[in-house]
XYZ file of C-alpha atoms in Angstrom:
375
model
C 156.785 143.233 61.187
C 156.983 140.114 63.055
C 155.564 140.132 65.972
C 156.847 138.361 69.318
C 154.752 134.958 69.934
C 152.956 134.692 73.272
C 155.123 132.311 75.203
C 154.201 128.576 75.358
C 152.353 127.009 78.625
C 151.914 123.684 79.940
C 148.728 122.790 79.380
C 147.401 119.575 81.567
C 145.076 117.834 78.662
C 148.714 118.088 76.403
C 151.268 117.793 78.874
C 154.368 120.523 78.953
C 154.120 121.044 75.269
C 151.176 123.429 75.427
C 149.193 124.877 72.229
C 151.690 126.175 69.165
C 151.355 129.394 69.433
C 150.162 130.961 66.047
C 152.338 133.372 64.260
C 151.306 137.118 63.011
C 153.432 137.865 60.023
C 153.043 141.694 58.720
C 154.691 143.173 55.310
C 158.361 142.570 55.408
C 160.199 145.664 55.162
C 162.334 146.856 52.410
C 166.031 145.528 52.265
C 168.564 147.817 53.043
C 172.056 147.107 53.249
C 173.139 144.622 56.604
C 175.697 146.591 58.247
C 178.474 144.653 59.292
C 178.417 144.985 63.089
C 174.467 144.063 63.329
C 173.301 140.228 63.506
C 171.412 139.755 60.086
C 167.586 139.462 60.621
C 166.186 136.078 61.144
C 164.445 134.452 58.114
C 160.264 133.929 59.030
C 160.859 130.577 58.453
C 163.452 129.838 60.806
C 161.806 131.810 63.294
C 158.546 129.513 62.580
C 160.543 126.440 63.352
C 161.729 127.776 66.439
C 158.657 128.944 67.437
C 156.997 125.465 66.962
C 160.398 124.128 69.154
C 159.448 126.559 72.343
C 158.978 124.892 75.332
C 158.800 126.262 78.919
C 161.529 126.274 80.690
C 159.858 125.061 83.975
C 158.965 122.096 82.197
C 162.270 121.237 80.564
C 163.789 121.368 84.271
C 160.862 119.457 85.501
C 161.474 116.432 82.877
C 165.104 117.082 83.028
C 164.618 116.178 87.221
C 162.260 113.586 86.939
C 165.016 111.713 84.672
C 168.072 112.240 87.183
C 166.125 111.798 90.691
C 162.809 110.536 92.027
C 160.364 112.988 93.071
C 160.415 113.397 96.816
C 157.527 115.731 97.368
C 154.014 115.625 95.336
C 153.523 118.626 92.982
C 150.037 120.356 91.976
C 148.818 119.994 88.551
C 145.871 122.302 87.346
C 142.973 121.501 87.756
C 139.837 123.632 86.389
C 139.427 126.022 89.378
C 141.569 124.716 91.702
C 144.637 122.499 92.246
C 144.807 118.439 92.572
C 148.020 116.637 94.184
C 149.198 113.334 92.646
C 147.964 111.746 95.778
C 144.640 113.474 95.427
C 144.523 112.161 91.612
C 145.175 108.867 92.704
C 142.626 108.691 95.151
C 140.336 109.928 92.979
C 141.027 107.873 90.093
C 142.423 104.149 91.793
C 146.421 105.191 90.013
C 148.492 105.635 93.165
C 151.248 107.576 92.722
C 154.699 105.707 91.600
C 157.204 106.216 94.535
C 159.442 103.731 93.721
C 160.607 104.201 89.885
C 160.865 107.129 87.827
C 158.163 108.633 86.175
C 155.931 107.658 82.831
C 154.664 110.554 80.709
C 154.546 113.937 80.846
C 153.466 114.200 84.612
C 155.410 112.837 87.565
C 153.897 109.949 89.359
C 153.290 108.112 86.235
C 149.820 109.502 86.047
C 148.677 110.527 82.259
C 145.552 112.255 82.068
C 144.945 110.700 78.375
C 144.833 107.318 79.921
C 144.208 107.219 83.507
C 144.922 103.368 84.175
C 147.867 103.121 81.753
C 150.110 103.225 84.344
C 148.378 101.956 87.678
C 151.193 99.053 88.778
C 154.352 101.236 86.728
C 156.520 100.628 89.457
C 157.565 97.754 91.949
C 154.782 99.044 94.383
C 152.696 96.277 96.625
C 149.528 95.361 94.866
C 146.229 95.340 96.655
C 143.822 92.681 97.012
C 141.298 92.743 94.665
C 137.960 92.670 96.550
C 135.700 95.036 97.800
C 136.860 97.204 101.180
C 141.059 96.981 100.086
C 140.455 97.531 96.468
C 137.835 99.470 94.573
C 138.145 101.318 91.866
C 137.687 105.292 92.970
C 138.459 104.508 96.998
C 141.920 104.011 96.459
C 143.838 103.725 100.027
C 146.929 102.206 101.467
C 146.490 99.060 103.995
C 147.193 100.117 107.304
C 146.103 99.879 110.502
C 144.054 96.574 109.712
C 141.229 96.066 112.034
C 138.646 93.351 112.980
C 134.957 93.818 112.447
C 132.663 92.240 115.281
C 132.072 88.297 114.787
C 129.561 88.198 117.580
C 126.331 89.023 115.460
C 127.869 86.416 112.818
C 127.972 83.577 115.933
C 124.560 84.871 117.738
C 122.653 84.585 114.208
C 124.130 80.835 113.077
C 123.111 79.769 117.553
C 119.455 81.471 116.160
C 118.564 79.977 112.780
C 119.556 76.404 114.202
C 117.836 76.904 117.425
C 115.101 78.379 115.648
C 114.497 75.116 113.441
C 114.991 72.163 115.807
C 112.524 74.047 118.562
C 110.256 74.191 115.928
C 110.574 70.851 115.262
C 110.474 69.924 119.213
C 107.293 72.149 119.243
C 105.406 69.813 116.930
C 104.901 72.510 114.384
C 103.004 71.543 111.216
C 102.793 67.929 112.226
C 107.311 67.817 111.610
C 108.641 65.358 114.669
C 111.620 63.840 112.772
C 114.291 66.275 113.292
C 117.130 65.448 110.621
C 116.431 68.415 108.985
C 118.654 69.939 111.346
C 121.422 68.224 110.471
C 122.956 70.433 107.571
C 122.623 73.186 109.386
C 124.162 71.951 112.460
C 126.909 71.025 110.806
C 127.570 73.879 108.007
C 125.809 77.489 109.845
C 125.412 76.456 113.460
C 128.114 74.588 113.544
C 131.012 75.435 111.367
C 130.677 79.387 111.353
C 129.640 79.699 114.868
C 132.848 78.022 115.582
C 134.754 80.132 113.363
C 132.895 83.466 114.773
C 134.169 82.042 118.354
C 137.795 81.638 117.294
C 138.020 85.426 115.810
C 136.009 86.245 119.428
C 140.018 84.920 120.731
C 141.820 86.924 118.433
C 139.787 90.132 119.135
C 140.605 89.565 123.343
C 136.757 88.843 124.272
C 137.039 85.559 126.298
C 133.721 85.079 127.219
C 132.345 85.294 123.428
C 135.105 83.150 122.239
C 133.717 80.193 125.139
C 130.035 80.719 123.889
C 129.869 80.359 120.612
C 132.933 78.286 119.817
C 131.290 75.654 122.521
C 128.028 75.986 121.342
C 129.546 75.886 117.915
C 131.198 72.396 118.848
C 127.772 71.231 120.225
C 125.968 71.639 117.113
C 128.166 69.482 115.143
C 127.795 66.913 118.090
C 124.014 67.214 117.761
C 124.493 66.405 113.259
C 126.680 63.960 114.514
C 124.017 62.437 117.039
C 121.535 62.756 114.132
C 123.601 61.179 111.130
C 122.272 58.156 110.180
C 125.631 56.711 108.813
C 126.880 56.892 112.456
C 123.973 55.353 113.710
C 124.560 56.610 117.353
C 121.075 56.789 118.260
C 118.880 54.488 115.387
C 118.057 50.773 115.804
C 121.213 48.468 116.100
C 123.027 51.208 117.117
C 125.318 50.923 120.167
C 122.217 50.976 122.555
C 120.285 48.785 120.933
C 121.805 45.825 121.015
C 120.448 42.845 122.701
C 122.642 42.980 126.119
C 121.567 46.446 126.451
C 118.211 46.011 125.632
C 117.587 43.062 127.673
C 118.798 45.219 130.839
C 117.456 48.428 130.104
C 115.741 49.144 126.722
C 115.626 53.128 127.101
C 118.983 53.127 127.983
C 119.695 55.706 125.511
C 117.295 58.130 126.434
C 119.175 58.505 130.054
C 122.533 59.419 127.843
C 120.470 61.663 125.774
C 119.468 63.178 128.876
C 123.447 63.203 130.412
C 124.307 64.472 126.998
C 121.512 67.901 127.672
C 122.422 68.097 131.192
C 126.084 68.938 130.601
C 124.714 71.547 128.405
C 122.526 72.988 131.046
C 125.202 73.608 133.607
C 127.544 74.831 131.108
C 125.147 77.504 130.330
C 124.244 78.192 133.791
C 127.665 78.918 134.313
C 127.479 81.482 131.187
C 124.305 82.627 132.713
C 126.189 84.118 135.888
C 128.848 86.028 133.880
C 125.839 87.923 131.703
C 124.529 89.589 135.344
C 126.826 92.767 134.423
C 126.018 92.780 130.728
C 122.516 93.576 129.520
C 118.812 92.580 129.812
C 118.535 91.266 126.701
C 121.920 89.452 126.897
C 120.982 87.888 130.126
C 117.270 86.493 128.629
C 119.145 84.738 126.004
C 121.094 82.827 128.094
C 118.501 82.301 130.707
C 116.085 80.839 128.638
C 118.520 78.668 126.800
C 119.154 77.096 129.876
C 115.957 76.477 130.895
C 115.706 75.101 126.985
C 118.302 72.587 128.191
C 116.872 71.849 131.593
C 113.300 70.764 129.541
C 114.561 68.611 126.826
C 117.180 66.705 129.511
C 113.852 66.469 131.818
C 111.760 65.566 128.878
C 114.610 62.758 128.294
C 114.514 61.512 131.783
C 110.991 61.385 132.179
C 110.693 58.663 129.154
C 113.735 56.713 130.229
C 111.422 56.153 133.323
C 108.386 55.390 130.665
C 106.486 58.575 131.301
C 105.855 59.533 127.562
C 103.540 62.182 128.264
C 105.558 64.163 130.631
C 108.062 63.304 127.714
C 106.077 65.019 124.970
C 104.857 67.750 127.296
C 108.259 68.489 128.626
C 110.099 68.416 124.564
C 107.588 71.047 124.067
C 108.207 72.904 127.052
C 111.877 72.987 125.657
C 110.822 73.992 122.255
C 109.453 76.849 123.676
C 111.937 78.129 125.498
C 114.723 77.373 122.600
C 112.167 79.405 120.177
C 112.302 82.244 122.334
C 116.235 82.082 122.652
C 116.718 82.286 119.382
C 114.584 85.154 118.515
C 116.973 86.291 121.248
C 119.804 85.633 119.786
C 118.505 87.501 116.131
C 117.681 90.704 118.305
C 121.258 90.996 120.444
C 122.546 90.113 116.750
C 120.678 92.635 115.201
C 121.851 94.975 117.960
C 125.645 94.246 117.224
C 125.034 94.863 113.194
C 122.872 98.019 113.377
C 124.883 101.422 113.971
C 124.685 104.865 112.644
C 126.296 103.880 109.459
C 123.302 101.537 108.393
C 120.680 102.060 110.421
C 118.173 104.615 111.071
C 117.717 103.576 114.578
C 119.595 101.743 116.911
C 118.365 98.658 118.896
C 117.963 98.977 123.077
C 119.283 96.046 125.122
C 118.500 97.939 128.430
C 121.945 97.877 130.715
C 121.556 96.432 134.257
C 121.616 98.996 136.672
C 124.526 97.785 138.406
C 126.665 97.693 134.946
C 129.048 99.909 134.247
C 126.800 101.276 131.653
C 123.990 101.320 134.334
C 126.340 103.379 136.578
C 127.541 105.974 133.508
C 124.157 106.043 132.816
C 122.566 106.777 136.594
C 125.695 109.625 137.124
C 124.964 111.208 133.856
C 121.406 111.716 135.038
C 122.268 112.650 138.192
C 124.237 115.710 136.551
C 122.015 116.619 134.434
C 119.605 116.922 136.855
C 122.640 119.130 138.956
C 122.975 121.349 136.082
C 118.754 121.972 135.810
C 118.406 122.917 139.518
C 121.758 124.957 139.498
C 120.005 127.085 136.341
């Protein structure tokens, strides 16, 4: 006897054909005469060809669809204990899902097991940029919702590494007094990307960040500029040193240097006023940047009027304060980078009392303290 082959299922490793079911082929019986109202017995061979022919019908209707309509609504493929959407499979593999073209292979979507990134792009479907956080292979995700990071650490950190450097300088520090060395940085980190950090301070709404560093950004490239020896500004027969000016007043140049540092030092006082509601931390950056500025204008004045010691006395003065503002600066950066994400602690900058975190702070105590006495 012949007996009935188990039916044929999809399989996911071999798409909707399955595994050919095997046949199990017992003695044929002895011929007897075909009576004429009975359908003569199919010959094992014929039946073997069918056999091998056998497909589901689910998955004849399912290719059958996928070739009149697109699919509308993901389907679940096995999955070894469980089930996996398309869109699961795509995120787990970097093949999203083809919504816009009908499908490739045996599975809808365009996804083939076989060959996982033969048909990544099969469709007219936007490509993503190919750098890390919108495109990496195994974190698949649409772009949406687009959001900007915080450029504040960026500006605090290029206002701490220049500061750092020219108050070392000003400080006299290993015998250094010639302070060109700040010029590439003035112009490229302090400069440049503090600027930039206080132009995306704009386009995230924080108008006091975006006045900070994009001024302070602006004054370190006037400070390369004031240090460039191709523009001369400052060096011998420069525009203050020429003979008219030196005959009337031959440290003429120190007074603009000190004009120059002054306009700096009320700027930032005016900065100064608007931390009082921020933090501690916050508010010593800014308070001894301005006394930074206060010094070295001082220290300016002093040997236009031929003190020179006051003048070396008061530049180091400055360098000391500008040292400690930017190891300001790297700690209220250092506070904006660190989180719970990449950090295993997180960096106090002690809120004013009368801040609104001071206040949430202060009433959160106070109930806590409600809750205690009312247990």
């Amino acid at each position: 006897m012949i007996a009935a082959p188990p039916p044929a299922t999809p399989d996911p490793g071999r798409g909707c054909w399955g595994t050919i079911p095997t046949l199990h082929i017992s003695s044929p019986p002895s011929p007897s005469p075909i009576p004429t109202s009975v359908t003569p017995p199919v010959h094992s061979s014929h039946l073997l060809l069918n056999t091998i022919k056998l497909r589901p019908l689910s998955c004849i209707v399912s290719e059958e669809s996928d070739r009149t309509q697109q699919p509308t609504l993901p389907h679940t493929m096995s999955n070894s204990g469980g089930s996996l959407t398309e869109k699961d499979m795509g995120h787990a593999t970097g093949a999203a899902p083809n919504a816009h073209g009908p499908a490739t292979g045996h599975y809808r979507g365009g996804y083939d097991p076989r060959n996982p990134m033969a048909n990544i792009h099969a469709g007219d479907e936007p490509r993503l940029p190919a750098f890390g956080g919108e495109f990496q292979p195994g974190l698949w995700r649409p772009v949406e919702k687009r959001q900007f990071a915080n450029p504040a650490p960026l500006g605090l950190s290029a206002f701490a590494l220049t500061t750092f450097v020219l108050s070392a300088i000003n400080l006299g520090t290993r015998g250094v007094n010639v302070p060109n060395i700040v010029v590439p940085l003035a112009f490229g980190y302090g400069g440049l990307v503090q600027l930039l950090a206080g132009m995306w301070e704009m386009v995230v709404g924080n108008t006091f960040g975006a006045t900070a560093l994009s001024s302070y950004g602006g004054f370190w490239i006037a400070w390369g500029l004031l240090l460039t020896p191709h523009w001369n500004i400052l060096g011998d027969e420069g525009p203050y040193k020429t003979d008219a000016i030196t005959s009337s007043d031959p440290m003429m140049y120190e007074s603009a240097m000190g004009f120059f540092l002054t306009g700096w030092f009320i700027f930032t006082t005016i900065l100064l006023l608007c931390t009082l509601r921020s933090t501690v931390m916050f508010f010593l950056l800014f308070f001894t940047l301005d006394l930074c500025f206060l010094m070295l204008a001082c220290s300016h004045y002093s040997h236009s009027n031929g003190n020179t010691e006051m003048y070396h006395t008061l530049t180091k003065a400055g360098g000391g304060f500008g040292m400690v503002a930017a190891f300001l600066a790297w700690y209220n950066a250092f506070a904006g980078i660190a989180d719970s994400s990449n950090s295993f602690f997180l960096i106090p900058v002690f809120h004013f009392p009368w801040s609104e975190k001071g206040r949430e702070a202060r009433l959160a105590r106070a109930a806590t303290r409600e809750t205690r006495d009312s247990a």
